[in-house]
Amino acid sequence: MAGNKQKEELSQAARAVRAVILNELKGNAPNITNLSVVAAQEKNIKGRAYTKFTLDTDVSQITQPGQSADGQVVPNQAAANKAIKAVAMDRSPHMRETLRQSLISRADKGFGLSGRKITIPLNQPDIIVHSNCNACNGQGGALCPTCRGQGQMHCPACRGRRQQPCPMCRGQGQVNSQKGNKPCAQCAGRGHTTCARCRGSGSVACTNCRQAGKMPCRECNSTGQTSEIFKIQLIASTFFELENSDESSMPEIFKKSLEENTSAMLSSGILRVSPLTDNASSGRNLDEQELEIGYNFEMQYGEMTFSLNGHDFVCAYAPKNEQILNCPPFLEQFGAGGITNLHKAAKAPPMQTEGLVREAAKFKFIRELVYVRSKNKMARAIKKMATVHRYGLHPGTIQGMATSLNKVFYDLSRAGRIKGLLGGLSASLVLNMLYFLTPSRAMILGATPSALKETLCDLCVFGLAVTLNMTLIKLIGKTSLNRSLSDIIGQKISVRASHLPYGKTRLMGVFGNIVLFAGTYYLALILGRISSSVVMRIIYQ
């Protein structure tokens, strides 16, 4: 029964590997006539490994308002430093075992960590120092500037006089009637009434401090106290080493995966890890700041040999989930023509570039690279291609192709960029002539031109000419490149302007605009079109 089950697992794995290979070859190697699995077997590698942790203390300090009691309270900074040092130097057996348990409880169990820095939280209370708030000197706030600490302010209605002019007689004490003036009934002839807002007291509650007499302190939440909290944790620098394992039979990618994808390998069942109980099981002499954890590990994977047109390739896979773990870049052999032509196109004269790219684009992965690169920056395009072709192409090969494609983009856009450069310079010449050789400049400067105004206007015209030139280089160069790539690839390609290689075209455009501007300026001086020139004044001063 066990043999039949293993045979069925191998058959399923063979079908999975075959499907992946055919998917990679689709559109890339149309002449494949024979694809078969030659051999398949399960392998088991056992060994021992060690992860060494070099420990260092990291102390972070935060300030909180009020008197925090969630930790170890000490009287002053000196006591805090002493407590921090005691925790940092604690390498007792109990502490080391606590650290060890903290590490092996991670998802990766601390296995495979190398060249990284990890944070190890300590089961230690925070160190706390209480002190008076510096912002308010421990008073919980400052005197209110409006009421000067009284909580009351002058009534804004009567300005502290407790009385208001009578609204009926407007402070006269008399009102007009048919029989002449008579005493105001509302104020009894006094001309004023008791202030309705303060009711005759002359003061009201301060609106600034709300009758508290002082402004709240934001630093201490008006408690007058702050807490300096010191949080202590360990930072561990890691080093990983394999020992006593049959490394010769282990695929190279597994050695790298042990350090980079330990958690994924543990969850997939490929890797099993058992931490050793003895911290110093390697026999090394460790410093007080070092901690070492030893592991027994076991790797179970399948190895399959498949044949493509008479060429044998060996790949590794996970038997349980039928996932390919490692596969040689077979697509590089069957798609070598596309890769070679792309590299040739990058080195060939510009007149031969398009023909070589057409030959390279007969392979699907070349067309995919062109499309992905047109939409993404270099690094992102390489990452996407490596994800799509993680079995058939080596990442280094993809990076090399992307670099060559950059040069291809540059050559294919050359004609468009030159047209944009010449068109921009022509437009700049027309703009400069209209500005300097017609009354336009005099009209802009007005009847009383100043040196500053002349300089600003001239610089604005120069900047406008350069901007116009750069825009034409970008638009015409991009359009030319998109048209060429779309024709070669057979689908619409739209390269983003930010991904267009400009080379020295922009620099040539700026230099050309400087020459045109200076030449037109000098011509206007000779012809007398410029009546008040900053340059001429500088020369004759």
Coordinates of C-alpha atoms in Angstrom, one line a residue:
M1 CA 0.0 0.0 0.0
A2 CA 2.8 2.4 0.9
G3 CA 4.5 1.6 -2.4
N4 CA 1.4 2.3 -4.4
K5 CA 0.9 5.6 -2.5
Q6 CA 4.4 6.7 -3.2
K7 CA 4.0 5.7 -6.8
E8 CA 0.8 7.8 -7.1
E9 CA 2.6 10.8 -5.5
L10 CA 5.4 10.5 -8.0
S11 CA 2.9 10.3 -10.9
Q12 CA 1.1 13.4 -9.6
A13 CA 4.4 15.3 -9.2
A14 CA 5.4 14.3 -12.8
R15 CA 2.2 15.7 -14.2
A16 CA 2.6 18.9 -12.2
V17 CA 6.2 19.3 -13.4
R18 CA 5.2 18.6 -17.0
A19 CA 2.4 21.2 -16.9
V20 CA 4.8 23.9 -15.6
I21 CA 7.4 23.1 -18.2
L22 CA 4.9 23.1 -21.1
N23 CA 3.5 26.4 -19.8
E24 CA 7.0 27.9 -19.9
L25 CA 7.7 26.6 -23.4
K26 CA 4.4 27.7 -24.9
G27 CA 5.2 30.4 -27.5
N28 CA 8.9 30.1 -26.7
A29 CA 10.0 26.8 -28.0
P30 CA 7.7 25.6 -30.8
N31 CA 10.0 22.8 -31.9
I32 CA 9.7 20.7 -28.8
T33 CA 8.9 17.1 -30.0
N34 CA 9.8 15.1 -26.9
L35 CA 9.0 15.9 -23.3
S36 CA 9.2 13.0 -20.9
V37 CA 10.0 12.2 -17.3
V38 CA 13.1 10.0 -17.2
A39 CA 13.4 9.3 -13.4
A40 CA 11.8 10.5 -10.2
Q41 CA 12.7 9.7 -6.6
E42 CA 12.3 11.1 -3.1
K43 CA 15.3 12.2 -1.1
N44 CA 15.9 12.8 2.5
I45 CA 18.8 14.9 3.9
K46 CA 19.6 15.0 7.6
G47 CA 22.0 17.3 9.2
R48 CA 22.9 19.7 12.0
A49 CA 23.1 23.5 11.9
Y50 CA 23.7 26.4 14.3
T51 CA 22.5 29.9 14.5
K52 CA 24.7 32.3 16.6
F53 CA 23.3 35.5 18.0
T54 CA 25.5 38.4 19.0
L55 CA 23.5 40.4 21.5
D56 CA 23.4 44.1 22.0
T57 CA 21.1 46.2 24.1
D58 CA 18.8 48.8 22.6
V59 CA 17.1 51.4 24.9
S60 CA 14.3 53.6 23.6
Q61 CA 13.1 56.6 25.6
I62 CA 9.7 58.1 25.5
T63 CA 8.0 60.9 27.6
Q64 CA 4.5 60.5 28.8
P65 CA 2.4 63.0 30.8
G66 CA 1.5 62.3 34.4
Q67 CA 3.0 59.7 36.8
S68 CA 3.1 56.4 35.0
A69 CA 3.3 53.4 37.4
D70 CA 3.4 50.6 34.7
G71 CA 7.0 49.6 35.3
Q72 CA 9.9 50.0 37.8
V73 CA 9.9 53.5 39.2
V74 CA 13.3 54.9 40.1
P75 CA 14.0 58.3 41.8
N76 CA 16.4 59.9 39.2
Q77 CA 18.3 59.5 36.0
A78 CA 21.4 58.0 37.7
A79 CA 19.3 55.3 39.2
A80 CA 17.7 54.7 35.8
N81 CA 21.1 54.3 34.2
K82 CA 22.1 51.8 36.9
A83 CA 18.9 49.7 36.4
I84 CA 19.3 49.8 32.6
K85 CA 22.9 48.6 32.9
A86 CA 21.9 45.8 35.3
V87 CA 19.3 44.5 32.7
A88 CA 21.7 44.9 29.8
M89 CA 24.5 43.0 31.5
D90 CA 22.3 40.2 32.8
R91 CA 23.5 37.0 31.1
S92 CA 22.6 34.6 33.8
P93 CA 21.5 31.0 32.9
H94 CA 17.9 32.0 33.5
M95 CA 18.1 35.0 31.2
R96 CA 19.9 33.0 28.5
E97 CA 17.2 30.3 28.7
T98 CA 14.5 33.0 28.4
L99 CA 16.2 34.4 25.3
R100 CA 16.5 30.9 23.8
Q101 CA 12.8 30.2 24.4
S102 CA 11.9 33.5 22.8
L103 CA 13.9 32.7 19.7
I104 CA 12.7 29.1 19.2
S105 CA 9.1 30.3 19.6
R106 CA 9.4 32.3 16.4
A107 CA 7.8 31.0 13.2
D108 CA 11.3 30.1 11.8
K109 CA 12.5 28.9 15.2
G110 CA 15.6 31.0 14.8
F111 CA 16.8 28.6 12.2
G112 CA 18.5 29.9 9.1
L113 CA 18.9 33.4 10.3
S114 CA 22.1 34.9 8.9
G115 CA 23.3 38.5 8.3
R116 CA 20.2 39.9 9.9
K117 CA 19.3 41.9 12.9
I118 CA 16.3 40.8 14.9
T119 CA 14.7 42.4 17.9
I120 CA 14.2 40.2 21.0
P121 CA 11.6 41.6 23.5
L122 CA 12.6 41.1 27.1
N123 CA 10.2 40.2 29.8
Q124 CA 11.4 43.1 31.9
P125 CA 9.4 46.0 33.3
D126 CA 10.1 49.5 31.9
I127 CA 12.4 51.8 33.9
I128 CA 10.4 55.0 34.8
V129 CA 11.7 58.3 36.2
H130 CA 9.1 60.9 37.4
S131 CA 10.0 64.6 37.2
N132 CA 8.4 68.0 37.2
C133 CA 7.2 69.2 33.9
N134 CA 9.7 71.5 32.3
A135 CA 7.1 73.4 30.3
C136 CA 5.1 74.6 33.3
N137 CA 7.7 74.1 36.1
G138 CA 5.5 71.6 37.8
Q139 CA 2.5 74.0 38.1
G140 CA 0.3 72.1 35.8
G141 CA -0.2 75.2 33.7
A142 CA 0.6 78.9 33.3
L143 CA -1.4 81.9 34.5
C144 CA -4.1 82.9 32.1
P145 CA -2.9 86.1 30.3
T146 CA -6.5 87.3 30.0
C147 CA -7.6 87.2 33.7
R148 CA -4.1 87.0 35.2
G149 CA -5.0 84.0 37.3
Q150 CA -8.2 85.4 38.8
G151 CA -10.6 83.3 36.7
Q152 CA -12.7 86.5 36.1
M153 CA -12.3 89.2 33.5
H154 CA -13.8 92.6 32.9
C155 CA -17.3 92.3 31.5
P156 CA -17.0 93.1 27.8
A157 CA -20.5 94.6 27.7
C158 CA -19.9 97.3 30.3
R159 CA -16.0 97.2 30.4
G160 CA -16.1 96.7 34.1
R161 CA -18.2 99.8 34.9
R162 CA -21.2 97.7 36.0
Q163 CA -23.5 99.9 34.1
Q164 CA -24.6 100.4 30.6
P165 CA -26.2 103.5 28.8
C166 CA -30.0 103.1 28.8
P167 CA -31.0 101.8 25.4
M168 CA -34.3 103.7 25.7
C169 CA -33.0 107.2 26.2
R170 CA -29.5 106.5 25.0
G171 CA -28.0 107.8 28.2
Q172 CA -29.9 111.1 28.3
G173 CA -32.3 110.3 31.1
Q174 CA -35.1 112.1 29.1
V175 CA -37.4 110.9 26.3
N176 CA -39.5 113.0 24.0
S177 CA -43.3 113.1 24.3
Q178 CA -46.2 115.1 23.0
K179 CA -46.0 117.2 26.2
G180 CA -42.2 117.7 25.9
N181 CA -39.4 115.9 27.6
K182 CA -40.0 113.6 30.5
P183 CA -37.9 111.3 32.6
C184 CA -37.1 107.9 31.0
A185 CA -39.3 105.3 32.5
Q186 CA -36.7 102.5 32.0
C187 CA -33.8 104.1 33.8
A188 CA -35.9 106.4 36.0
G189 CA -34.1 109.4 34.5
R190 CA -30.6 108.2 35.5
G191 CA -29.5 107.6 31.9
H192 CA -28.0 104.2 32.7
T193 CA -29.0 100.7 33.7
T194 CA -27.4 97.8 35.5
C195 CA -25.3 95.7 33.1
A196 CA -27.4 92.8 32.0
R197 CA -24.5 90.6 31.3
C198 CA -22.5 90.8 34.5
R199 CA -25.6 91.9 36.6
G200 CA -23.7 94.8 38.0
S201 CA -20.6 92.9 39.2
G202 CA -18.4 94.3 36.5
S203 CA -16.7 91.0 35.8
V204 CA -17.6 87.7 34.2
A205 CA -16.1 84.2 34.0
C206 CA -12.9 84.2 31.9
T207 CA -13.6 82.8 28.4
N208 CA -9.9 82.0 27.8
C209 CA -9.2 79.7 30.8
R210 CA -12.9 78.9 31.6
Q211 CA -12.6 80.4 35.2
A212 CA -9.6 78.1 36.0
G213 CA -7.2 81.0 36.4
K214 CA -4.5 79.1 34.4
M215 CA -4.0 77.6 31.0
P216 CA -3.7 73.8 30.8
C217 CA -0.2 72.4 30.0
R218 CA -0.2 70.0 27.1
E219 CA 3.1 68.5 28.0
C220 CA 1.9 67.1 31.3
N221 CA -1.9 67.2 30.8
S222 CA -2.0 69.8 33.6
T223 CA -0.7 67.3 36.2
G224 CA 2.6 69.1 36.6
Q225 CA 4.5 65.8 36.3
T226 CA 6.0 63.8 33.4
S227 CA 7.3 60.3 33.2
E228 CA 10.5 59.4 31.3
I229 CA 10.0 55.7 30.3
F230 CA 13.0 53.6 29.2
K231 CA 12.1 50.5 27.2
I232 CA 14.8 47.9 27.0
Q233 CA 15.1 45.2 24.3
L234 CA 17.9 43.2 22.7
I235 CA 19.1 43.5 19.2
A236 CA 20.7 40.3 17.9
S237 CA 23.1 40.0 14.9
T238 CA 22.8 36.5 13.4
F239 CA 25.1 34.1 11.7
F240 CA 24.0 30.7 10.4
E241 CA 26.1 27.7 9.6
L242 CA 25.5 24.2 8.3
E243 CA 27.5 21.3 9.9
N244 CA 27.4 17.5 9.6
S245 CA 25.1 17.5 6.6
D246 CA 25.4 15.9 3.2
E247 CA 25.7 19.2 1.4
S248 CA 27.0 17.6 -1.8
S249 CA 23.5 16.1 -2.5
M250 CA 21.6 19.2 -1.5
P251 CA 20.5 21.5 -4.3
E252 CA 22.2 24.8 -4.1
I253 CA 19.0 26.7 -4.0
F254 CA 18.0 24.8 -0.8
K255 CA 21.1 26.2 0.9
K256 CA 20.0 29.7 0.1
S257 CA 16.4 28.9 1.0
L258 CA 17.5 27.7 4.4
E259 CA 18.5 31.3 5.2
E260 CA 15.8 33.2 3.3
N261 CA 12.6 31.1 3.3
T262 CA 12.8 29.0 6.4
S263 CA 9.2 29.7 7.5
A264 CA 7.8 28.8 4.1
M265 CA 9.8 25.6 4.0
L266 CA 8.7 24.6 7.5
S267 CA 5.0 25.2 6.7
S268 CA 5.2 23.3 3.5
G269 CA 6.6 20.2 5.2
I270 CA 9.9 20.2 3.3
L271 CA 11.9 21.1 6.3
R272 CA 11.7 19.8 9.8
V273 CA 13.7 21.4 12.6
S274 CA 14.4 20.3 16.2
P275 CA 16.3 22.8 18.4
L276 CA 18.9 21.1 20.6
T277 CA 18.7 21.5 24.3
D278 CA 22.4 22.4 24.8
N279 CA 23.1 26.0 23.8
A280 CA 26.8 25.4 23.2
S281 CA 26.4 22.1 21.4
S282 CA 28.9 23.1 18.7
G283 CA 31.7 23.2 21.2
R284 CA 32.6 26.8 20.5
N285 CA 33.7 29.2 23.2
L286 CA 31.1 31.9 23.4
D287 CA 31.4 35.4 24.9
E288 CA 28.9 36.7 27.4
Q289 CA 27.3 38.7 24.6
E290 CA 26.8 35.6 22.4
L291 CA 24.1 32.9 22.3
E292 CA 24.1 29.9 20.1
I293 CA 21.2 27.5 19.3
G294 CA 21.9 24.1 17.6
Y295 CA 19.4 22.3 15.5
N296 CA 18.8 18.9 14.0
F297 CA 17.1 19.3 10.6
E298 CA 15.6 17.0 8.0
M299 CA 14.7 17.9 4.5
Q300 CA 12.4 15.7 2.4
Y301 CA 12.0 16.5 -1.3
G302 CA 11.6 14.9 -4.6
E303 CA 14.1 14.9 -7.4
M304 CA 12.9 14.4 -11.0
T305 CA 14.9 14.1 -14.3
F306 CA 13.0 15.2 -17.4
S307 CA 14.1 15.1 -21.0
L308 CA 13.5 17.9 -23.5
N309 CA 14.4 17.0 -27.1
G310 CA 17.2 14.7 -25.8
H311 CA 18.5 17.2 -23.2
D312 CA 18.1 16.1 -19.6
F313 CA 17.3 18.5 -16.8
V314 CA 17.0 17.8 -13.0
C315 CA 14.5 19.6 -10.9
A316 CA 13.5 19.4 -7.2
Y317 CA 9.9 19.5 -6.0
A318 CA 7.8 19.2 -2.8
P319 CA 6.1 15.8 -2.9
K320 CA 3.2 16.8 -0.7
N321 CA 2.0 19.9 -2.5
E322 CA 3.5 19.1 -5.9
Q323 CA 5.3 22.4 -5.9
I324 CA 8.5 22.9 -7.9
L325 CA 11.2 24.0 -5.7
N326 CA 14.2 24.2 -8.0
C327 CA 14.4 24.0 -11.7
P328 CA 17.3 24.6 -14.2
P329 CA 16.7 27.5 -16.6
F330 CA 15.8 25.3 -19.5
L331 CA 14.1 28.1 -21.4
E332 CA 17.6 29.7 -21.8
Q333 CA 18.6 26.8 -23.9
F334 CA 15.6 26.6 -26.1
G335 CA 15.1 30.4 -26.3
A336 CA 18.8 31.1 -26.8
G337 CA 18.1 32.6 -30.2
G338 CA 15.9 35.3 -28.7
I339 CA 18.3 36.1 -25.9
T340 CA 21.3 36.2 -28.3
N341 CA 19.6 38.5 -30.9
L342 CA 18.5 40.9 -28.1
H343 CA 22.0 41.2 -26.9
K344 CA 23.2 41.6 -30.5
A345 CA 20.6 44.3 -31.1
A346 CA 22.0 46.3 -28.1
K347 CA 25.5 46.2 -29.6
A348 CA 24.7 46.6 -33.3
P349 CA 24.7 49.8 -35.3
P350 CA 21.3 51.7 -35.0
M351 CA 20.4 50.7 -38.6
Q352 CA 20.5 47.0 -37.7
T353 CA 18.7 47.2 -34.4
E354 CA 15.2 46.8 -35.6
G355 CA 15.9 43.7 -37.6
L356 CA 17.6 41.9 -34.8
V357 CA 14.8 42.9 -32.4
R358 CA 12.3 41.4 -34.8
E359 CA 14.1 38.1 -34.7
A360 CA 14.3 38.2 -30.9
A361 CA 10.6 39.0 -30.6
K362 CA 9.7 35.6 -32.2
F363 CA 10.0 34.3 -28.7
K364 CA 7.1 35.0 -26.3
F365 CA 9.3 35.9 -23.3
I366 CA 11.1 38.6 -25.3
R367 CA 7.7 40.1 -26.2
E368 CA 6.6 39.9 -22.5
L369 CA 9.8 41.7 -21.4
V370 CA 9.2 44.5 -23.9
Y371 CA 5.7 45.0 -22.6
V372 CA 6.6 44.8 -18.9
R373 CA 9.6 47.1 -19.4
S374 CA 7.4 49.7 -21.2
K375 CA 5.1 49.9 -18.1
N376 CA 7.6 49.7 -15.3
K377 CA 11.0 50.9 -14.1
M378 CA 14.0 48.7 -14.6
A379 CA 14.0 47.0 -11.1
R380 CA 10.2 46.4 -11.1
A381 CA 10.3 45.0 -14.6
I382 CA 13.0 42.5 -13.7
K383 CA 11.1 41.5 -10.6
K384 CA 7.9 40.9 -12.5
M385 CA 9.7 38.8 -15.2
A386 CA 11.4 36.8 -12.5
T387 CA 8.1 36.0 -11.0
V388 CA 6.5 34.9 -14.3
H389 CA 9.5 32.9 -15.4
R390 CA 10.9 31.7 -12.1
Y391 CA 11.5 28.2 -13.5
G392 CA 12.7 28.7 -17.1
L393 CA 15.0 31.8 -16.8
H394 CA 17.7 32.7 -14.3
P395 CA 17.3 36.1 -12.6
G396 CA 20.7 37.1 -13.9
T397 CA 19.7 36.4 -17.4
I398 CA 16.5 38.5 -17.0
Q399 CA 18.6 41.4 -15.7
G400 CA 21.0 41.1 -18.6
M401 CA 18.1 41.1 -21.1
A402 CA 16.5 44.2 -19.5
T403 CA 19.8 46.0 -19.7
S404 CA 20.1 45.2 -23.4
L405 CA 16.5 46.3 -23.9
N406 CA 17.3 49.7 -22.5
K407 CA 19.9 50.2 -25.2
V408 CA 17.4 48.9 -27.8
F409 CA 14.9 51.5 -26.6
Y410 CA 17.5 54.2 -27.0
D411 CA 18.4 53.2 -30.5
L412 CA 14.8 52.8 -31.7
S413 CA 13.9 56.2 -30.3
R414 CA 16.9 57.9 -31.8
A415 CA 15.3 59.1 -35.0
G416 CA 12.3 60.5 -33.1
R417 CA 14.5 62.2 -30.5
I418 CA 16.5 63.9 -33.3
K419 CA 13.4 65.0 -35.0
G420 CA 12.1 66.4 -31.7
L421 CA 15.4 68.1 -31.2
L422 CA 15.5 69.8 -34.6
G423 CA 11.8 70.7 -34.4
G424 CA 12.3 72.2 -31.0
L425 CA 15.3 74.2 -32.1
S426 CA 13.3 75.5 -35.1
A427 CA 10.5 76.6 -32.8
S428 CA 13.0 78.2 -30.4
L429 CA 14.5 80.2 -33.3
V430 CA 11.1 81.5 -34.3
L431 CA 10.3 82.4 -30.7
N432 CA 13.6 84.2 -30.3
M433 CA 13.3 86.1 -33.5
L434 CA 9.7 87.2 -32.7
Y435 CA 10.9 88.4 -29.3
F436 CA 14.1 90.2 -30.3
L437 CA 13.6 91.3 -33.9
T438 CA 10.1 92.6 -33.6
P439 CA 8.6 95.3 -31.3
S440 CA 7.4 92.5 -29.0
R441 CA 10.2 93.0 -26.5
A442 CA 9.8 96.7 -26.3
M443 CA 6.0 96.3 -25.8
I444 CA 6.6 93.9 -23.0
L445 CA 9.1 96.1 -21.2
G446 CA 7.0 99.2 -21.5
A447 CA 8.2 102.8 -21.6
T448 CA 10.4 102.6 -18.6
P449 CA 12.3 99.3 -18.7
S450 CA 14.6 98.4 -15.8
A451 CA 17.6 96.1 -15.7
L452 CA 15.8 93.6 -13.5
K453 CA 12.7 93.6 -15.8
E454 CA 14.8 93.1 -18.9
T455 CA 16.7 90.2 -17.3
L456 CA 13.5 88.5 -16.1
C457 CA 11.8 88.8 -19.4
D458 CA 14.8 87.5 -21.3
L459 CA 15.2 84.5 -18.9
C460 CA 11.5 83.7 -19.2
V461 CA 11.7 83.6 -23.1
F462 CA 14.8 81.4 -22.8
G463 CA 13.1 79.1 -20.3
L464 CA 10.0 78.9 -22.6
A465 CA 12.2 77.9 -25.6
V466 CA 14.0 75.2 -23.6
T467 CA 10.7 73.8 -22.3
L468 CA 9.2 73.7 -25.8
N469 CA 12.3 71.9 -27.1
M470 CA 12.3 69.3 -24.3
T471 CA 8.5 68.7 -24.8
L472 CA 9.0 68.0 -28.5
I473 CA 11.9 65.7 -27.9
K474 CA 9.8 63.7 -25.4
L475 CA 6.6 63.6 -27.5
I476 CA 8.2 62.8 -30.9
G477 CA 10.7 60.4 -29.4
K478 CA 8.1 58.5 -27.4
T479 CA 5.7 58.3 -30.4
S480 CA 8.5 57.0 -32.7
L481 CA 9.5 54.3 -30.1
N482 CA 5.9 53.3 -29.5
R483 CA 5.3 52.9 -33.2
S484 CA 8.4 50.8 -33.8
L485 CA 7.8 48.5 -30.8
S486 CA 4.1 48.1 -31.6
D487 CA 5.0 47.0 -35.2
I488 CA 7.7 44.6 -33.9
I489 CA 5.8 43.0 -31.1
G490 CA 2.4 42.9 -32.9
Q491 CA 0.5 44.6 -30.1
K492 CA 0.0 48.2 -28.9
I493 CA 3.0 49.4 -26.8
S494 CA 3.0 52.7 -24.9
V495 CA 6.2 53.4 -23.2
R496 CA 5.9 55.9 -20.3
A497 CA 7.7 59.1 -20.9
S498 CA 9.6 58.6 -17.6
H499 CA 11.0 55.3 -19.0
L500 CA 12.3 56.8 -22.3
P501 CA 16.1 56.9 -22.5
Y502 CA 17.1 60.4 -23.7
G503 CA 20.8 60.1 -23.7
K504 CA 22.6 63.3 -24.6
T505 CA 19.6 64.6 -26.6
R506 CA 18.4 66.9 -23.8
L507 CA 21.9 68.3 -23.2
M508 CA 22.2 69.0 -26.9
G509 CA 18.8 70.8 -26.8
V510 CA 19.9 73.0 -23.9
F511 CA 23.2 73.8 -25.6
G512 CA 21.4 74.6 -28.9
N513 CA 19.0 76.9 -27.2
I514 CA 21.8 78.8 -25.6
V515 CA 23.5 79.3 -29.0
L516 CA 20.2 80.4 -30.6
F517 CA 19.4 82.8 -27.8
A518 CA 22.8 84.4 -27.8
G519 CA 23.0 84.6 -31.6
T520 CA 19.5 86.2 -31.9
Y521 CA 20.4 88.6 -29.0
Y522 CA 23.6 89.7 -30.6
L523 CA 21.9 90.1 -34.0
A524 CA 19.2 92.3 -32.3
L525 CA 22.0 94.4 -30.8
I526 CA 23.7 94.9 -34.2
L527 CA 20.4 95.8 -36.0
G528 CA 19.5 98.2 -33.2
R529 CA 16.4 96.4 -32.2
I530 CA 17.4 96.5 -28.5
S531 CA 17.5 100.1 -27.4
S532 CA 18.2 99.6 -23.6
S533 CA 20.3 96.5 -23.2
V534 CA 21.5 95.2 -19.9
V535 CA 24.5 93.6 -21.6
M536 CA 25.5 96.9 -23.3
R537 CA 25.2 98.9 -20.1
I538 CA 27.5 96.4 -18.3
I539 CA 30.0 96.6 -21.2
Y540 CA 30.2 100.5 -21.2
Q541 CA 30.1 101.1 -17.5

